[in-house]
Each structure stands twice: as structure tokens, then as C-alpha cells.
mmCIF file of C-alpha atoms and ligand atoms in Angstrom:
data_model
loop_
_atom_site.group_PDB
_atom_site.id
_atom_site.type_symbol
_atom_site.label_atom_id
_atom_site.label_comp_id
_atom_site.label_asym_id
_atom_site.label_seq_id
_atom_site.Cartn_x
_atom_site.Cartn_y
_atom_site.Cartn_z
ATOM 1 C CA MET A 1 54.139 103.646 21.817
ATOM 2 C CA SER A 2 55.380 105.101 25.083
ATOM 3 C CA ASP A 3 56.969 102.994 27.787
ATOM 4 C CA PRO A 4 56.054 104.013 31.367
ATOM 5 C CA LEU A 5 59.519 103.033 32.574
ATOM 6 C CA ILE A 6 61.176 105.388 30.097
ATOM 7 C CA ASP A 7 58.699 108.149 30.904
ATOM 8 C CA ALA A 8 59.515 107.731 34.607
ATOM 9 C CA ALA A 9 63.259 107.953 33.916
ATOM 10 C CA LEU A 10 62.752 111.071 31.782
ATOM 11 C CA ALA A 11 60.759 112.721 34.567
ATOM 12 C CA ALA A 12 63.273 111.712 37.242
ATOM 13 C CA ARG A 13 66.095 113.227 35.191
ATOM 14 C CA LEU A 14 64.509 116.643 35.626
ATOM 15 C CA ASN A 15 65.137 116.358 39.385
ATOM 16 C CA ALA A 16 68.876 115.818 38.918
ATOM 17 C CA TYR A 17 71.062 117.855 41.276
ATOM 18 C CA ALA A 18 73.940 118.271 38.841
ATOM 19 C CA LYS A 19 75.219 121.793 39.460
ATOM 20 C CA PHE A 20 78.869 120.778 39.002
ATOM 21 C CA SER A 21 78.689 118.756 35.795
ATOM 22 C CA ASN A 22 75.380 119.992 34.347
ATOM 23 C CA PHE A 23 74.997 116.376 33.206
ATOM 24 C CA LEU A 24 71.470 115.343 34.129
ATOM 25 C CA VAL A 25 70.686 111.633 34.408
ATOM 26 C CA GLY A 26 67.448 109.837 35.245
ATOM 27 C CA ALA A 27 66.898 106.189 36.075
ATOM 28 C CA ALA A 28 63.820 104.052 36.616
ATOM 29 C CA LEU A 29 63.789 100.520 37.986
ATOM 30 C CA GLU A 30 60.785 98.229 37.588
ATOM 31 C CA ASP A 31 60.234 95.681 40.349
ATOM 32 C CA ILE A 32 58.569 92.298 40.038
ATOM 33 C CA ASP A 33 55.219 93.757 41.130
ATOM 34 C CA GLY A 34 55.357 96.401 38.399
ATOM 35 C CA ARG A 35 56.234 99.250 40.738
ATOM 36 C CA ILE A 36 58.623 101.827 39.342
ATOM 37 C CA HIS A 37 61.414 103.245 41.524
ATOM 38 C CA THR A 38 63.106 106.341 40.168
ATOM 39 C CA GLY A 39 66.421 108.083 40.744
ATOM 40 C CA CYS A 40 68.455 111.024 39.521
ATOM 41 C CA ASN A 41 72.098 111.917 40.004
ATOM 42 C CA VAL A 42 72.819 113.877 43.172
ATOM 43 C CA GLU A 43 76.149 115.709 43.111
ATOM 44 C CA ASN A 44 78.240 117.160 45.908
ATOM 45 C CA ALA A 45 80.844 119.922 46.132
ATOM 46 C CA THR A 46 83.397 117.290 47.115
ATOM 47 C CA TYR A 47 82.648 115.596 43.754
ATOM 48 C CA GLY A 48 83.568 112.157 45.118
ATOM 49 C CA LEU A 49 80.375 111.858 47.142
ATOM 50 C CA THR A 50 78.219 112.189 44.042
ATOM 51 C CA LEU A 51 75.617 109.473 43.604
ATOM 52 C CA CYS A 52 74.555 108.322 40.154
ATOM 53 C CA ALA A 53 70.905 108.101 39.160
ATOM 54 C CA GLU A 54 71.023 104.301 38.932
ATOM 55 C CA ARG A 55 72.297 103.803 42.483
ATOM 56 C CA VAL A 56 69.768 106.277 43.862
ATOM 57 C CA ALA A 57 66.983 104.282 42.176
ATOM 58 C CA VAL A 58 68.316 100.958 43.475
ATOM 59 C CA PHE A 59 68.801 102.170 47.045
ATOM 60 C CA LYS A 60 65.391 103.840 47.114
ATOM 61 C CA ALA A 61 63.790 100.614 45.921
ATOM 62 C CA ILE A 62 65.658 98.428 48.405
ATOM 63 C CA SER A 63 64.864 100.812 51.251
ATOM 64 C CA GLU A 64 61.176 100.496 50.402
ATOM 65 C CA GLY A 65 61.263 96.720 50.561
ATOM 66 C CA ALA A 66 61.497 95.795 46.882
ATOM 67 C CA ARG A 67 63.773 92.805 46.292
ATOM 68 C CA LYS A 68 63.230 91.499 42.756
ATOM 69 C CA PHE A 69 63.534 93.574 39.613
ATOM 70 C CA ARG A 70 62.626 93.222 35.952
ATOM 71 C CA ARG A 71 64.507 95.991 34.110
ATOM 72 C CA VAL A 72 66.068 99.416 34.455
ATOM 73 C CA ALA A 73 66.016 102.473 32.171
ATOM 74 C CA VAL A 74 68.712 105.167 32.107
ATOM 75 C CA VAL A 75 68.191 108.531 30.394
ATOM 76 C CA ALA A 76 70.763 111.198 29.520
ATOM 77 C CA ASP A 77 71.043 113.902 26.890
ATOM 78 C CA THR A 78 73.728 112.288 24.734
ATOM 79 C CA GLU A 79 73.674 111.127 21.127
ATOM 80 C CA THR A 80 75.760 108.071 21.987
ATOM 81 C CA LEU A 81 73.611 106.557 24.710
ATOM 82 C CA THR A 82 74.971 106.852 28.242
ATOM 83 C CA PRO A 83 75.641 103.521 29.968
ATOM 84 C CA PRO A 84 75.846 102.966 33.741
ATOM 85 C CA CYS A 85 79.293 103.549 35.275
ATOM 86 C CA GLY A 86 81.256 100.642 36.698
ATOM 87 C CA ALA A 87 80.106 101.226 40.286
ATOM 88 C CA CYS A 88 76.454 101.250 39.197
ATOM 89 C CA ARG A 89 76.902 98.056 37.186
ATOM 90 C CA GLN A 90 78.201 96.336 40.311
ATOM 91 C CA ILE A 91 75.332 97.626 42.458
ATOM 92 C CA LEU A 92 72.763 96.682 39.803
ATOM 93 C CA TRP A 93 74.263 93.182 39.672
ATOM 94 C CA GLU A 94 74.068 92.825 43.447
ATOM 95 C CA PHE A 95 70.381 93.623 43.636
ATOM 96 C CA CYS A 96 68.969 92.925 40.182
ATOM 97 C CA GLY A 97 71.114 90.243 38.556
ATOM 98 C CA ASP A 98 71.076 89.897 34.799
ATOM 99 C CA ILE A 99 68.259 92.329 33.952
ATOM 100 C CA PRO A 100 67.849 94.297 30.707
ATOM 101 C CA VAL A 101 69.352 97.798 30.862
ATOM 102 C CA VAL A 102 67.450 100.191 28.592
ATOM 103 C CA LEU A 103 69.515 103.206 27.542
ATOM 104 C CA VAL A 104 67.601 106.231 26.271
ATOM 105 C CA ASN A 105 68.284 109.763 25.065
ATOM 106 C CA LEU A 106 66.025 112.791 24.763
ATOM 107 C CA HIS A 107 65.324 112.099 21.082
ATOM 108 C CA GLY A 108 63.755 108.719 21.785
ATOM 109 C CA LYS A 109 66.771 106.671 20.728
ATOM 110 C CA THR A 110 67.003 103.473 22.778
ATOM 111 C CA GLU A 111 69.308 100.475 23.055
ATOM 112 C CA THR A 112 68.890 97.540 25.409
ATOM 113 C CA TYR A 113 71.737 95.488 26.883
ATOM 114 C CA GLN A 114 71.730 92.618 29.336
ATOM 115 C CA LEU A 115 73.599 93.628 32.489
ATOM 116 C CA LYS A 116 75.765 90.498 32.142
ATOM 117 C CA ASP A 117 77.088 91.864 28.851
ATOM 118 C CA LEU A 118 77.938 95.213 30.479
ATOM 119 C CA LEU A 119 79.551 93.486 33.474
ATOM 120 C CA PRO A 120 81.166 90.238 32.361
ATOM 121 C CA LYS A 121 82.449 87.931 35.106
ATOM 122 C CA PRO A 122 80.976 89.917 38.006
ATOM 123 C CA PHE A 123 82.100 89.463 41.587
ATOM 124 C CA ASP A 124 79.200 88.624 43.889
ATOM 125 C CA ALA A 125 78.155 86.657 46.948
ATOM 126 C CA SER A 126 78.595 83.376 45.091
ATOM 127 C CA TYR A 127 82.353 83.719 45.699
ATOM 128 C CA LEU A 128 82.035 84.227 49.467
HETATM 129 N N1 THU B 1 76.055 109.787 36.085
HETATM 130 C C1 THU B 1 74.928 109.089 36.395
HETATM 131 O O1 THU B 1 74.112 109.505 37.216
HETATM 132 N N2 THU B 1 74.721 107.912 35.765
HETATM 133 C C2 THU B 1 75.469 107.446 34.736
HETATM 134 O O2 THU B 1 75.138 106.416 34.157
HETATM 135 C C3 THU B 1 76.671 108.176 34.316
HETATM 136 C C4 THU B 1 77.066 109.320 35.182
HETATM 137 C C5 THU B 1 76.237 111.101 36.702
HETATM 138 C C6 THU B 1 77.280 111.225 37.766
HETATM 139 C C7 THU B 1 77.582 112.709 37.709
HETATM 140 O O3 THU B 1 76.633 113.399 38.481
HETATM 141 C C8 THU B 1 77.361 113.079 36.258
HETATM 142 O O4 THU B 1 76.583 112.038 35.709
HETATM 143 C C9 THU B 1 78.635 113.256 35.462
HETATM 144 O O5 THU B 1 79.456 112.157 35.602
#
């Protein structure tokens, strides 16, 4: 059975602007109302200004007023499923808390992790 969140991440991946790495990533974030916010990686010739698919999805969602999230899917074309980088884990924690992170490849392989397990002992506003 197909999952609309995974389908959205697969479609978003096709918009990736990844001319430097050729590594296309798609992300889809489901909010509490069931809306899906998508993102793809957007690279830059300076390399360092590249944005990952996950952060694009989160910032798009936040900028459109969404504030509570249920889960996120991340798609890449790797046999060993691609997890969010450290920066994306921190941003996901800030806005989504301990949501399930669904990793997917192009062959339909999936694994789901809780964000807390990918980012143990996170720094957040509770320390401020
Ligand atoms: N990338 C993502 O978009 N998300 C990930 O989870 C891993 C890495 C992107 C950043 C860069 O455009 C390319 O993949 C190679 O690192």
C-alpha cells in the first residue's frame, strides 16, 4: 500500500537542485492537520550554502504557519538508507520534537527511527 508522505518525498526529490553532488534528496513533512510540506536539496557553487531537503521542508512549513508535525519522510537513491545530517536533526528537533523519521530508497525499502534516537541528548530551548 502506498503512503502519500513517501510519494510526496519521492516527487519532491525530482526537483532537487544538486548539480554539484548529483545526490538528489526529497523530504516530506506531515503537519498535525494532515498537510504535507515538501523539500528537496538546493545546492550552491559555494557548497557551504547548500540546503538539505529536510531543512527546506521544515522552513517551508514554518513559513506557511504550520507549527505541529506528525512525521517526516526522507528519500535518496542509496541502498543503505540515507539519514538526515546533524544540522537537519537539530532543526527537526527544534520544530518537530520526537517525531518518527521515515527513511526510504527508490526500491521501496523503508526504515523508521524516532528523532530522539538519531539525536540523543539534544540541545533546545529547555536549557535557556
Ligand atoms: N543532503 C540532503 O538533502 N539531505 C540529507 O539527509 C543528506 C544530504 C544533501 C545535501 C547535498 O546537496 C547532497 O545531499 C550531498 O551531501
